[in-house]
Structures are given as C-alpha cells and as structure tokens.
Rosetta silent file (secondary structure, phi, psi, omega in degrees, C-alpha in Angstrom):
SEQUENCE: MNVALKHYPPESRRIGANGLEFCVETRGNPSGEPVVFIMGLGAQMTLWPESLLNAYAEAGYWVVRFDNRDIGLSTHLKAHLQDHPLKAMLNSRLGRPVAAPYTLHDMAADVGGLMDALEIGRAHLVGVSMGGMITQVLAGDYPQRVRSATLVMTSTNSPRLPMPKLGLVWRLSGIGVKGHDEDAVVARSLDFWRAIQSPDYPTAPHTVRERLISDYRRAYHPAGILRQTRAILASGSLSSITRRIQAPTAIIHGAADPLIRPVAAEQLQYLIPHAQARLIPGMGHDLPEPLVGTIAETSLGVMGLASR
SCORE:     score description
SCORE:     0.000 S_00000001
   1 L     0.000  141.753 -165.894  -45.985  -23.044   13.951 S_00000001
   2 L   -69.723  135.016 -175.870  -47.693  -26.690   13.649 S_00000001
   3 H   -16.987  -64.811  178.870  -45.261  -29.615   12.915 S_00000001
   4 H   -33.111  -39.546 -156.714  -47.589  -30.247    9.863 S_00000001
   5 H   -91.793  -49.531 -179.565  -46.712  -26.793    8.048 S_00000001
   6 H   -49.519  -54.395 -166.771  -42.867  -27.468    8.580 S_00000001
   7 H   -67.380  -34.478  161.699  -43.132  -30.773    7.032 S_00000001
   8 L  -141.205   78.193  160.824  -45.519  -29.956    4.025 S_00000001
   9 L   -52.103  140.483 -151.186  -45.045  -26.477    2.993 S_00000001
  10 L   -73.337  169.273 -130.576  -47.197  -25.276    0.197 S_00000001
  11 E  -140.089  123.271  131.593  -46.676  -27.209   -3.165 S_00000001
  12 L   -79.210  144.288  164.694  -47.567  -25.209   -6.805 S_00000001
  13 L  -166.062 -176.314 -179.900  -48.190  -27.041   -9.712 S_00000001
  14 E  -121.065  157.670 -172.150  -50.734  -26.844  -12.960 S_00000001
  15 E  -157.137  126.248  169.813  -53.211  -29.951  -12.987 S_00000001
  16 E   -77.464  162.919  172.883  -55.503  -30.519  -16.096 S_00000001
  17 E   171.585  139.345  167.014  -59.120  -31.150  -15.436 S_00000001
  18 L    59.812   39.401  168.911  -62.459  -30.522  -17.169 S_00000001
  19 L    79.939   -1.179 -167.199  -60.570  -29.725  -20.240 S_00000001
  20 E  -109.402  176.612  164.079  -58.742  -26.947  -18.851 S_00000001
  21 E  -144.154  138.573 -152.778  -55.432  -26.315  -16.709 S_00000001
  22 E  -117.724  110.879  166.756  -55.350  -25.205  -13.361 S_00000001
  23 E   -76.744  123.607  168.811  -52.740  -23.565  -11.086 S_00000001
  24 E  -116.460  121.018  177.084  -53.152  -25.367   -7.849 S_00000001
  25 E   -92.556  120.991  159.461  -51.691  -24.649   -4.368 S_00000001
  26 E   -91.016  125.190  160.475  -51.369  -27.661   -1.757 S_00000001
  27 E  -156.800  176.323 -167.047  -50.604  -27.418    1.575 S_00000001
  28 L    78.175 -179.420 -170.361  -50.825  -29.219    5.346 S_00000001
  29 L   -76.794  147.810 -157.276  -50.720  -32.910    5.552 S_00000001
  30 L   -90.466    2.827  168.145  -51.739  -34.507    2.587 S_00000001
  31 L  -110.327   28.800 -178.966  -53.298  -37.587    4.547 S_00000001
  32 L   -92.535  171.552  178.803  -55.615  -34.959    6.553 S_00000001
  33 L   -55.432 -161.869  174.417  -59.369  -34.566    5.293 S_00000001
  34 L  -129.323  164.781  170.208  -58.898  -32.182    2.268 S_00000001
  35 E  -163.583  127.224  175.768  -60.722  -28.673    2.118 S_00000001
  36 E  -116.614  125.925  174.343  -60.828  -26.879   -1.202 S_00000001
  37 E   -71.904  114.670 -151.836  -61.009  -23.197   -1.021 S_00000001
  38 E  -129.425  105.686 -161.828  -63.012  -21.834   -3.756 S_00000001
  39 L   -87.182  162.824  173.398  -62.513  -18.158   -4.650 S_00000001
  40 L   -45.571 -163.886 -161.397  -64.780  -15.161   -5.884 S_00000001
  41 L   -90.984  145.221  167.025  -65.513  -13.233   -9.020 S_00000001
  42 L    48.094   37.975  168.762  -61.985  -11.742  -10.649 S_00000001
  43 L  -124.490  141.120  175.132  -59.785  -12.669   -7.361 S_00000001
  44 L   -87.317  141.584  176.866  -57.018  -14.637   -7.917 S_00000001
  45 H   -37.683  -12.335 -168.528  -56.260  -17.471   -5.397 S_00000001
  46 H   -99.389   25.519  157.397  -53.727  -15.143   -3.498 S_00000001
  47 H   -93.842  -12.322  165.881  -56.512  -13.161   -2.094 S_00000001
  48 L   -66.335  131.051  177.355  -57.183  -16.154    0.650 S_00000001
  49 L   -68.359  121.603  147.894  -55.060  -14.620    3.903 S_00000001
  50 H   -24.203  -44.837  162.447  -52.140  -16.769    4.289 S_00000001
  51 H   -64.703  -35.669 -174.031  -53.518  -16.965    8.180 S_00000001
  52 H   -72.289  -53.444 -178.469  -56.966  -18.336    7.110 S_00000001
  53 H   -57.859  -61.743 -168.231  -55.096  -21.368    5.134 S_00000001
  54 H   -51.480  -50.809  174.722  -52.468  -21.919    7.570 S_00000001
  55 H   -56.361  -16.162 -171.736  -55.367  -22.274   10.553 S_00000001
  56 H   -91.189  -51.106  175.649  -56.743  -25.219    8.234 S_00000001
  57 H   -55.738  -51.640  167.057  -53.380  -26.625    8.056 S_00000001
  58 L   -51.800  -33.343  168.658  -52.217  -26.317   11.612 S_00000001
  59 L   -86.494   12.201 -178.940  -55.669  -28.377   12.426 S_00000001
  60 L   100.548   -2.521 -144.128  -55.021  -31.286   10.114 S_00000001
  61 L  -113.526  167.478  176.340  -56.851  -30.697    7.321 S_00000001
  62 L   -84.953  145.306  179.082  -54.929  -30.797    3.377 S_00000001
  63 E  -112.779  130.966 -167.485  -55.575  -27.450    2.253 S_00000001
  64 E  -126.415   97.874  162.414  -56.529  -26.975   -1.788 S_00000001
  65 E  -131.305 -154.801 -160.293  -56.853  -23.812   -3.142 S_00000001
  66 E  -177.815  133.220  154.448  -56.665  -22.972   -6.848 S_00000001
  67 L   -52.550  122.675  169.461  -57.371  -20.129   -9.925 S_00000001
  68 L   -60.370  168.061  178.340  -60.339  -20.446  -11.055 S_00000001
  69 L   -80.664  157.253  179.436  -60.631  -20.515  -14.746 S_00000001
  70 L    76.463   42.299 -156.240  -60.117  -17.285  -16.824 S_00000001
  71 L  -143.548  100.697 -175.437  -58.220  -16.206  -14.071 S_00000001
  72 L    77.120 -101.558  178.360  -54.986  -15.604  -12.313 S_00000001
  73 L  -138.382   28.254 -172.968  -52.463  -18.575  -13.864 S_00000001
  74 L   -98.949  170.048 -177.359  -55.550  -20.831  -14.700 S_00000001
  75 L   -61.948  128.209 -169.946  -56.477  -21.309  -18.570 S_00000001
  76 L  -112.666  126.070 -171.940  -57.619  -18.254  -19.660 S_00000001
  77 L   -90.510  160.565 -170.545  -60.362  -18.366  -22.545 S_00000001
  78 L   -97.315   -5.423 -179.650  -61.085  -16.541  -25.686 S_00000001
  79 L   -46.474  139.082  179.701  -64.938  -16.407  -26.110 S_00000001
  80 L  -111.481  133.683 -176.923  -66.648  -13.245  -26.764 S_00000001
  81 L   -62.506  108.150  161.395  -69.376  -11.670  -25.169 S_00000001
  82 L   -45.036  174.936 -177.029  -72.666  -11.185  -26.453 S_00000001
  83 L    18.490  170.690  173.604  -74.795   -8.003  -25.648 S_00000001
  84 L   -75.417  144.971 -174.716  -74.230   -4.902  -23.528 S_00000001
  85 L   -81.347   -2.917  170.282  -73.246   -5.829  -20.132 S_00000001
  86 H   -85.844   -5.634  164.554  -76.080   -3.636  -18.691 S_00000001
  87 H   -84.696  -18.926  177.493  -78.487   -5.615  -21.041 S_00000001
  88 H   -67.864  -45.539 -165.705  -77.024   -8.527  -19.460 S_00000001
  89 H   -72.001  -39.195  157.996  -77.781   -7.561  -16.338 S_00000001
  90 H   -42.536  -56.819  178.300  -81.364   -6.305  -17.066 S_00000001
  91 H   -66.023  -11.795  162.047  -82.162   -9.745  -18.225 S_00000001
  92 H   -77.532  -49.944  144.486  -81.262  -11.427  -15.379 S_00000001
  93 H    -9.882  -57.338 -164.927  -82.993   -9.255  -13.219 S_00000001
  94 L  -112.352   28.856  173.667  -86.219  -10.001  -14.833 S_00000001
  95 L    49.881   43.994  157.860  -85.086  -13.780  -15.191 S_00000001
  96 L   -62.595  170.825  167.466  -84.730  -13.737  -18.957 S_00000001
  97 L   -86.272  130.008  148.439  -82.013  -15.829  -20.504 S_00000001
  98 L  -107.080  152.290 -170.970  -78.369  -14.678  -20.826 S_00000001
  99 L   -83.943  112.434 -165.944  -75.925  -15.398  -23.197 S_00000001
 100 L  -133.831  157.817  145.435  -72.687  -16.577  -21.353 S_00000001
 101 L   -70.769  -39.163 -177.324  -69.671  -18.906  -22.600 S_00000001
 102 L  -151.928  168.457 -178.887  -69.946  -20.723  -19.253 S_00000001
 103 L  -129.476  164.300  159.236  -71.900  -20.795  -16.202 S_00000001
 104 H   -23.445  -45.441 -177.849  -71.575  -21.534  -12.477 S_00000001
 105 H   -80.801    0.871  153.021  -72.220  -25.291  -13.267 S_00000001
 106 H   -70.979  -59.382 -163.270  -69.199  -25.219  -15.522 S_00000001
 107 H   -67.320  -44.210  164.070  -67.283  -23.506  -12.892 S_00000001
 108 H   -38.133  -54.982  179.080  -68.357  -26.336  -10.506 S_00000001
 109 H   -57.907  -41.688 -177.304  -67.640  -29.034  -13.088 S_00000001
 110 H   -67.694  -48.377  137.081  -64.167  -27.661  -13.043 S_00000001
 111 H    -5.512  -55.167  176.616  -64.022  -28.118   -9.147 S_00000001
 112 H   -76.056  -62.127 -174.020  -64.881  -31.630   -9.605 S_00000001
 113 H   -49.483  -17.024  175.987  -62.549  -32.360  -12.020 S_00000001
 114 H   -62.439  -32.899 -160.674  -59.970  -30.907   -9.947 S_00000001
 115 H  -109.709    0.239  147.894  -60.509  -32.854   -7.007 S_00000001
 116 H   -74.852  -31.900 -171.478  -60.725  -36.146   -9.194 S_00000001
 117 H   -68.110  -33.290  173.376  -57.297  -35.047  -10.927 S_00000001
 118 L   -92.005    4.901  175.982  -55.879  -35.101   -6.877 S_00000001
 119 L    59.034   60.739 -159.238  -57.589  -37.949   -5.988 S_00000001
 120 L  -136.867  134.688  169.781  -59.764  -36.570   -3.514 S_00000001
 121 L  -104.372  -40.576  166.815  -63.595  -38.331   -3.404 S_00000001
 122 L  -137.226  166.412  166.295  -65.257  -36.046   -0.803 S_00000001
 123 E  -168.855  173.843 -172.767  -63.542  -33.119    0.725 S_00000001
 124 E   -94.558  142.680 -175.173  -65.124  -29.943    2.902 S_00000001
 125 E  -119.481  137.085  162.102  -65.598  -26.802    0.506 S_00000001
 126 E  -117.204  118.819 -136.309  -64.914  -22.968    1.336 S_00000001
 127 E  -151.974  105.165 -177.862  -66.490  -20.846   -0.591 S_00000001
 128 E  -123.549  139.463  172.135  -66.333  -17.004   -0.672 S_00000001
 129 L    50.149 -108.156 -177.622  -68.710  -14.802   -2.857 S_00000001
 130 H   -56.261  -45.277 -173.565  -68.704  -16.356   -6.581 S_00000001
 131 H   -46.072  -29.995 -168.461  -67.137  -18.986   -4.650 S_00000001
 132 H   -82.319  -30.510 -160.142  -69.968  -19.627   -2.469 S_00000001
 133 H   -99.808  -42.401  172.930  -72.310  -20.006   -5.016 S_00000001
 134 H   -53.238  -26.949  159.767  -70.239  -22.744   -6.948 S_00000001
 135 H   -44.831  -63.642 -179.160  -69.983  -24.180   -3.403 S_00000001
 136 H   -53.151  -65.568 -161.321  -74.096  -24.461   -3.600 S_00000001
 137 H   -58.206  -53.069  161.447  -73.739  -26.229   -6.704 S_00000001
 138 H   -69.834  -33.008 -169.808  -71.688  -28.851   -5.759 S_00000001
 139 H   -63.829  -45.112 -177.621  -73.066  -29.360   -2.337 S_00000001
 140 H   -70.970  -36.893 -161.469  -76.629  -29.551   -3.807 S_00000001
 141 H  -105.896    0.300 -179.522  -76.108  -31.368   -7.194 S_00000001
 142 L  -144.334   63.342 -176.428  -73.182  -34.025   -5.794 S_00000001
 143 L   -67.060   -6.781  171.122  -73.841  -34.237   -2.249 S_00000001
 144 L   -78.441  -15.202 -169.802  -71.532  -37.349   -2.335 S_00000001
 145 L  -109.067   11.979  179.948  -68.437  -35.235   -3.260 S_00000001
 146 E  -133.982  129.729 -173.115  -69.111  -32.798   -0.145 S_00000001
 147 E  -101.773  -33.977  158.135  -68.166  -33.383    3.527 S_00000001
 148 E  -174.627  176.384 -158.342  -69.397  -29.806    4.336 S_00000001
 149 L  -129.023  149.255  163.204  -69.976  -26.265    3.096 S_00000001
 150 L  -143.212   97.282  176.614  -68.732  -22.782    4.272 S_00000001
 151 E   -85.404  116.645  172.419  -70.698  -20.094    2.465 S_00000001
 152 E  -101.412  141.529 -169.110  -68.784  -16.840    3.195 S_00000001
 153 L   -17.735   78.347 -178.546  -70.665  -13.734    2.101 S_00000001
 154 L  -132.267 -137.162 -179.347  -72.212  -15.181   -0.648 S_00000001
 155 L  -177.616 -178.904 -177.842  -75.872  -15.762   -1.792 S_00000001
 156 L   -96.354    1.735 -171.147  -78.256  -18.186   -4.165 S_00000001
 157 L    47.239   34.955  167.236  -78.006  -15.282   -6.772 S_00000001
 158 L   -54.549  108.168  171.388  -81.682  -14.775   -6.734 S_00000001
 159 L   -36.241  -20.974  171.681  -82.865  -11.945   -9.074 S_00000001
 160 L   -83.015  -40.487 -172.670  -85.406  -10.746   -5.859 S_00000001
 161 L   -37.972  147.368 -170.203  -82.447  -10.353   -3.988 S_00000001
 162 L   -94.959  159.548 -152.922  -81.513   -6.702   -3.613 S_00000001
 163 L   -79.234  169.265  177.189  -79.068   -5.283   -5.746 S_00000001
 164 L   -54.920  163.978  141.103  -75.255   -4.064   -4.891 S_00000001
 165 L   -38.396  132.177 -167.849  -74.810   -0.532   -4.225 S_00000001
 166 H   -35.830  -89.524  162.892  -75.145    1.744   -7.451 S_00000001
 167 H    -8.203  -50.075 -167.140  -71.857    2.813   -7.521 S_00000001
 168 H   -81.972  -33.568  177.323  -70.611   -0.944   -7.357 S_00000001
 169 H   -29.205  -73.912 -160.889  -73.159   -1.931  -10.184 S_00000001
 170 H   -60.707  -61.787  160.491  -71.473    0.282  -12.466 S_00000001
 171 H   -41.502  -29.014  174.094  -68.115   -0.879  -11.603 S_00000001
 172 H   -86.162   -1.552  176.493  -68.591   -4.612  -11.966 S_00000001
 173 L  -106.231   13.862 -179.709  -70.079   -4.231  -15.615 S_00000001
 174 L    52.924   -3.101  172.741  -66.596   -2.786  -16.572 S_00000001
 175 L   -70.150  151.343  174.612  -67.923    0.385  -19.026 S_00000001
 176 L    73.140    3.159  179.824  -66.040    2.985  -18.962 S_00000001
 177 L   -62.045  128.593 -171.774  -62.823    1.373  -17.547 S_00000001
 178 L  -146.104  113.847 -168.124  -59.829    3.232  -19.017 S_00000001
 179 L   126.217   49.190 -176.147  -56.315    2.369  -18.675 S_00000001
 180 L   -51.495  -50.912 -161.911  -54.413   -1.412  -18.410 S_00000001
 181 L   -47.808  167.887 -154.973  -51.094   -0.393  -17.116 S_00000001
 182 H   -67.460  -59.477 -166.189  -50.046   -1.268  -13.625 S_00000001
 183 H   -74.111  -16.729  163.090  -50.799    2.270  -12.168 S_00000001
 184 H   -93.220    0.988  175.451  -53.922    2.725  -13.793 S_00000001
 185 H   -92.862  -46.744  167.767  -55.266   -0.960  -12.587 S_00000001
 186 H   -53.960  -37.978 -150.247  -53.734   -0.441   -9.026 S_00000001
 187 H   -78.997  -50.986 -170.954  -55.615    2.905   -8.699 S_00000001
 188 H   -47.812  -66.953 -178.004  -58.726    1.510   -9.886 S_00000001
 189 H   -56.565  -35.913 -174.567  -58.909   -1.611   -7.904 S_00000001
 190 H   -84.318   16.241  157.007  -57.738   -0.127   -4.986 S_00000001
 191 H   -93.313  -43.348  167.598  -61.072    2.307   -4.842 S_00000001
 192 H   -16.516  -62.491  160.764  -62.722   -0.752   -5.544 S_00000001
 193 H   -59.428  -32.837 -178.647  -61.335   -2.097   -2.029 S_00000001
 194 H   -68.171  -58.110  168.288  -62.108    1.166   -0.424 S_00000001
 195 L   -55.822    5.590 -174.932  -65.617    0.670   -1.174 S_00000001
 196 L  -136.237   10.695 -169.168  -66.333   -2.808   -0.518 S_00000001
 197 L   -90.895  150.316 -176.862  -63.871   -3.325    2.801 S_00000001
 198 L   -47.670  133.573  178.982  -65.122   -4.039    6.332 S_00000001
 199 L   -80.497  -27.391 -172.331  -65.837   -0.562    7.800 S_00000001
 200 L  -101.755  -14.888  166.138  -64.861   -1.592   11.301 S_00000001
 201 L  -133.523   73.118 -178.769  -61.597   -3.495    9.932 S_00000001
 202 L   -73.629  164.324  156.579  -59.888   -1.549    7.287 S_00000001
 203 L   -89.045  143.885  165.220  -56.940   -2.813    5.965 S_00000001
 204 L   -54.814  125.259 -174.996  -54.077   -0.439    5.667 S_00000001
 205 H   -37.190  -55.272 -161.885  -53.987    1.296    2.232 S_00000001
 206 H   -83.465  -18.718  129.858  -50.324    0.460    1.445 S_00000001
 207 H     9.945 -104.655  170.975  -51.370   -3.099    2.351 S_00000001
 208 H   -58.498  -27.223  171.782  -53.672   -3.605   -0.146 S_00000001
 209 H   -56.116  -55.515 -175.848  -51.481   -1.421   -2.536 S_00000001
 210 H   -59.041  -51.077  156.641  -48.738   -4.044   -2.471 S_00000001
 211 H   -41.976  -44.122 -167.696  -51.209   -6.967   -2.817 S_00000001
 212 H   -88.280  -17.271  171.555  -52.972   -5.627   -5.892 S_00000001
 213 H   -65.149  -61.200  174.218  -49.348   -4.894   -7.469 S_00000001
 214 H   -32.282  -31.816 -156.178  -48.367   -8.265   -6.697 S_00000001
 215 H  -114.226  -14.458  176.932  -51.186   -9.953   -8.204 S_00000001
 216 H   -65.320  -62.557 -163.175  -51.320   -7.068  -11.489 S_00000001
 217 H   -72.103  -42.664  166.086  -47.516   -8.683  -11.813 S_00000001
 218 H   -62.385  -31.218  150.922  -48.806  -12.165  -11.398 S_00000001
 219 L  -171.161  165.078 -167.098  -51.489  -11.975  -14.009 S_00000001
 220 L  -145.099   93.302 -169.005  -53.952   -9.538  -15.500 S_00000001
 221 L  -147.235   99.457  163.830  -56.720  -10.746  -17.695 S_00000001
 222 H   -75.550  -26.891  169.218  -59.879   -8.597  -17.522 S_00000001
 223 H   -55.847  -45.384 -169.553  -61.566  -10.090  -20.083 S_00000001
 224 H   -58.052  -54.461 -170.270  -61.742  -13.267  -17.819 S_00000001
 225 H   -65.782  -29.608  175.449  -63.640  -10.983  -14.903 S_00000001
 226 H   -74.081  -35.538  170.131  -66.313   -9.975  -17.562 S_00000001
 227 H   -78.558   -8.909 -173.303  -66.974  -13.477  -18.438 S_00000001
 228 H   -95.645  -25.916  179.540  -66.880  -15.019  -14.893 S_00000001
 229 H   -73.015  -61.435  175.258  -69.769  -11.786  -14.360 S_00000001
 230 H   -40.739  -37.295  173.512  -71.387  -13.081  -17.204 S_00000001
 231 H   -50.630  -37.535 -155.673  -71.367  -16.656  -15.910 S_00000001
 232 H   -99.933  -31.243  169.442  -73.157  -15.811  -12.500 S_00000001
 233 H   -58.953  -52.257 -172.802  -75.925  -13.683  -14.491 S_00000001
 234 H   -60.559  -22.247 -169.201  -76.748  -16.876  -16.930 S_00000001
 235 L  -106.057   16.512  156.854  -77.227  -19.282  -14.009 S_00000001
 236 L    67.782  177.754  166.397  -79.744  -17.659  -12.642 S_00000001
 237 L   -40.893  108.699 -176.915  -81.385  -18.477   -9.249 S_00000001
 238 L   -91.532   -5.273 -171.788  -79.592  -21.419   -7.341 S_00000001
 239 H   -30.409  -61.655  170.806  -82.067  -21.349   -4.752 S_00000001
 240 H   -58.856   -6.128 -176.066  -83.507  -25.065   -5.680 S_00000001
 241 H   -89.638  -49.740 -171.557  -80.081  -26.433   -5.785 S_00000001
 242 H   -63.436  -54.404  161.593  -79.282  -24.957   -2.447 S_00000001
 243 L   -40.323  -13.450  153.684  -82.362  -26.165   -0.578 S_00000001
 244 L   -65.199  -15.562 -163.863  -80.950  -29.656   -1.334 S_00000001
 245 L   -80.440  135.842  168.926  -77.874  -29.300    0.399 S_00000001
 246 L   -99.675  -29.128 -162.426  -77.437  -31.815    3.363 S_00000001
 247 L   -60.382  164.080  159.221  -73.931  -31.419    4.175 S_00000001
 248 L   -55.400  142.189 -167.302  -73.106  -29.780    7.449 S_00000001
 249 L  -151.625  150.377 -178.562  -72.982  -26.036    6.468 S_00000001
 250 E  -133.136  144.483  168.596  -71.816  -22.616    7.996 S_00000001
 251 E  -135.929  134.122 -177.628  -72.804  -19.293    6.738 S_00000001
 252 E  -112.826  133.887  173.366  -70.725  -16.418    7.429 S_00000001
 253 E  -152.193  158.229  175.357  -71.650  -13.044    6.107 S_00000001
 254 E   -98.069  132.060 -165.779  -70.886   -9.406    7.148 S_00000001
 255 L   -62.431  -13.957 -171.515  -73.532   -7.124    8.675 S_00000001
 256 L  -126.546   23.503 -157.348  -72.032   -4.542    6.455 S_00000001
 257 L   -93.072  120.302 -154.924  -71.263   -5.828    3.260 S_00000001
 258 L  -102.690   29.545  179.500  -72.564   -3.262    0.596 S_00000001
 259 L  -123.772  -69.608  175.939  -71.851   -5.802   -2.535 S_00000001
 260 L  -105.510  136.008 -163.981  -74.082   -8.969   -1.348 S_00000001
 261 L   -82.962  165.831  176.643  -76.264   -7.526    1.228 S_00000001
 262 L   -61.867  -10.985  165.866  -76.935   -9.573    4.504 S_00000001
 263 H   -86.784   -6.817  173.268  -80.123  -10.821    3.550 S_00000001
 264 H   -76.009  -11.622  166.794  -79.089  -12.912    1.169 S_00000001
 265 H   -71.687  -33.088 -171.107  -77.451  -14.865    4.289 S_00000001
 266 H   -71.465  -31.149  175.880  -80.762  -14.964    6.110 S_00000001
 267 H   -74.559  -26.494  167.525  -82.424  -16.544    2.836 S_00000001
 268 H   -37.931  -64.867 -163.360  -79.388  -19.166    2.810 S_00000001
 269 H   -71.521  -27.730  170.655  -80.213  -19.995    6.497 S_00000001
 270 H   -66.492  -39.745 -144.953  -83.909  -20.303    5.331 S_00000001
 271 H   -99.962  -22.976 -173.624  -83.413  -22.707    2.342 S_00000001
 272 L  -136.809   63.537 -172.403  -80.700  -24.549    4.725 S_00000001
 273 L   -74.568   21.679  177.545  -81.938  -24.702    7.918 S_00000001
 274 L  -116.034   14.427  178.378  -79.456  -27.362    9.512 S_00000001
 275 L   -81.810  158.423  151.433  -76.757  -24.461    8.544 S_00000001
 276 E  -105.698  110.975  162.433  -74.932  -22.153   11.321 S_00000001
 277 E   -77.433  142.032  169.174  -75.182  -18.770   10.547 S_00000001
 278 E  -138.422  116.010 -179.234  -72.980  -16.299   11.589 S_00000001
 279 E   -88.355  106.233 -138.232  -73.575  -12.485   10.957 S_00000001
 280 E  -129.607  104.047 -169.941  -70.493  -10.454   11.838 S_00000001
 281 L   -51.658  149.127  156.336  -71.199   -6.657   12.740 S_00000001
 282 L    86.227  -11.185  176.259  -68.827   -4.274   10.993 S_00000001
 283 L  -106.871  144.484 -174.241  -67.509   -6.910    8.111 S_00000001
 284 L   -89.821 -133.732 -177.278  -67.847   -5.913    4.574 S_00000001
 285 L  -128.494   49.877  169.592  -67.211   -7.871    1.519 S_00000001
 286 L  -142.185 -166.609  173.696  -63.596   -9.041    2.251 S_00000001
 287 L   -97.049   78.888 -165.148  -61.327  -10.895    4.297 S_00000001
 288 L   -97.352  168.927 -155.501  -59.665   -8.712    6.783 S_00000001
 289 H   -77.714  -60.638  178.982  -56.987  -10.346    9.168 S_00000001
 290 H    -9.690  -48.897 -175.895  -58.958   -9.109   12.481 S_00000001
 291 H   -98.369   27.532 -157.464  -61.917  -11.908   11.405 S_00000001
 292 H   -95.107  -66.412 -174.344  -59.596  -14.531   10.232 S_00000001
 293 H   -72.662  -24.405  133.615  -59.906  -16.297   13.488 S_00000001
 294 H   -24.211  -70.524  178.292  -63.668  -15.930   13.730 S_00000001
 295 H   -50.445  -63.512 -164.771  -63.944  -17.374   10.186 S_00000001
 296 H   -72.138  -33.531 -169.202  -61.737  -20.428   10.459 S_00000001
 297 H   -82.421  -30.547  171.939  -63.256  -21.180   14.187 S_00000001
 298 H   -87.907   -2.540  137.105  -67.201  -21.335   12.775 S_00000001
 299 H   -58.689  -47.935  163.329  -65.770  -23.276    9.891 S_00000001
 300 H   -70.491  -32.345 -167.116  -63.694  -25.561   11.518 S_00000001
 301 H   -50.077  -58.392 -169.000  -66.498  -26.094   14.016 S_00000001
 302 H   -61.633  -82.735  166.836  -68.854  -27.147   11.288 S_00000001
 303 H   -34.140  -16.176  156.224  -66.297  -29.469    9.595 S_00000001
 304 L  -100.976   -6.790  158.765  -65.681  -30.956   12.465 S_00000001
 305 L   -76.312  -16.942 -171.729  -69.235  -32.039   13.052 S_00000001
 306 L   -87.390  -12.643  168.588  -69.102  -33.591    9.515 S_00000001
 307 L  -109.824   37.470 -174.288  -66.074  -35.767   10.459 S_00000001
 308 L  -103.214    0.000    0.000  -67.531  -37.554   13.747 S_00000001
C-alpha cells in the first residue's frame, strides 16, 4: 500500500452545504489535487469500489466521496411527488415539463457547496450514471471549478436517446414494489443487479448480496430514490451544457450497458470532441472489480493532462 494511504486513512464526517447535510468521506493526501466522486441514482457512496478509490489516493490525489441528497446518510427530504411515475416518464420523453422537488442543477449546486465547505477551489470530477450528468452540469456551467471530468456510463439525458430495456424501465418507476423488510429489498436489488451487471465480468452473487445487506442496514430510503429519478426526468437534455465543457474529459462506457445504451457515449464524444472515449466490451452498468484498473488508468491519464 502507498505510504499516503497509511498516513491518511479514510475519514468520515458530516458537512453542511447548500442548506443540507451530507455524509462525506475523504482519503489520501489532503495536499494532493482533490478528486470528487459523484455517485448515481439511488446508490450510496459505498458503491464505489475501495480498490478504485485507493488507486487515486495512491497516485497522490485527495479523494472525496459523499452520499447525494436523499440517499444514504445525507439529508432525506420530505417533498411529495406530483403525477404518476409513468406519466412523468412520458412527459419527459415528449419534452414536456415535469414537476419535481429538485433537479440535477440543484444536485450540482450540492457538489459546489461541498467543495466550498472543504475549501476546494477546483477539483477533478468522476461521475457515474446520474453522477456523470451532475458532472456535466458542473463542468459546463462552472468551468472554473473543474480541472477534469470523467464521465462513466452516463448520458446527456436527452429524450432522443434509446430507452433502457423495458424491464428496467418498469423497475426504475418503482411501480408494484412490495415489501420493505431486509429480505424483500435485498432480493429485489439482487434481481436488478443481475439485469444490469457486466455480462463478461459478473460479480459473485454472495459478494453482491453482502454489499446489499450492508447498504440496507446503513440506510434505506426508497422515497429518495423516486425523487432522484424525478430530478433526472425534470432536468431534460443537458446537451447544450455538455457542448460547453472545455476541461480534459474521459468518457468510459460499457458496450453491453442495458440501462444507458452505448450510443449515449457516442453522443457525448460528438459534443465533447476533445474527450478521450473508451467503450469497454462486455461491460454493463456497474463497476466490476476486473475493470477497476482500466477505469482508473483512463481517468488518471486525463487528470494528468489537466495537471500539466
């Protein structure tokens, strides 16, 4: 293990930002360039593989991860949603307004607030899925805050992009969910995981199950997942923001992603022509351990360009 990790082990704390409170963890050398990891829809910060975070810390960076609003140990909101989930999805696909308690722009402001609280002027951003959308907002609208952007299995959120596979749309809507006890939630989550995981790099079911149980016991807040989903639907296409990104950028996507189809990465490459794009065969919508090295290498390469 790198000396930096021995001297600077992971440290968790609660930080107030943008009127909310966030659970934040840092690791690595505080004097190193900061890297902020932004997680995806409905996922706690614990979904980031430890080996991935450590790769950045060992490279000398100061690593920051946190629970997004409405999930994990960060502030849980109480706003009620308007309209049926399927109606909201339809309105979003048709480009119509979607009512939501907050949007991806508010979640980007959360990240900016956290950076302020941590006295970070500029940071490298690594965003996965919804976190990649939040990263686009920050990099496009607040370029002075972003050193580099790594966009992993994400999209511009354009309604013109292909839909996820039908079964996944039904699961994401939250319709028909029954049972909120540990066994029911873990079984439901394991089923969803099987549907999105990398076909060429499957994680052992018992490993996934152990993580799901740990996350359930850490925090379970299904209403927050629905509000985050609504935030995505209400934000509409980010294309006009994405094309303004000037920071060095890496685009990493799975060729077998059933949730955010690979064509989304092609659109990102078109809108950010200076980006380095990597389509990984056999990768789905997850961060499997065998691909951690590939993901870190691609991202760190772009971050190195930004630091010159």
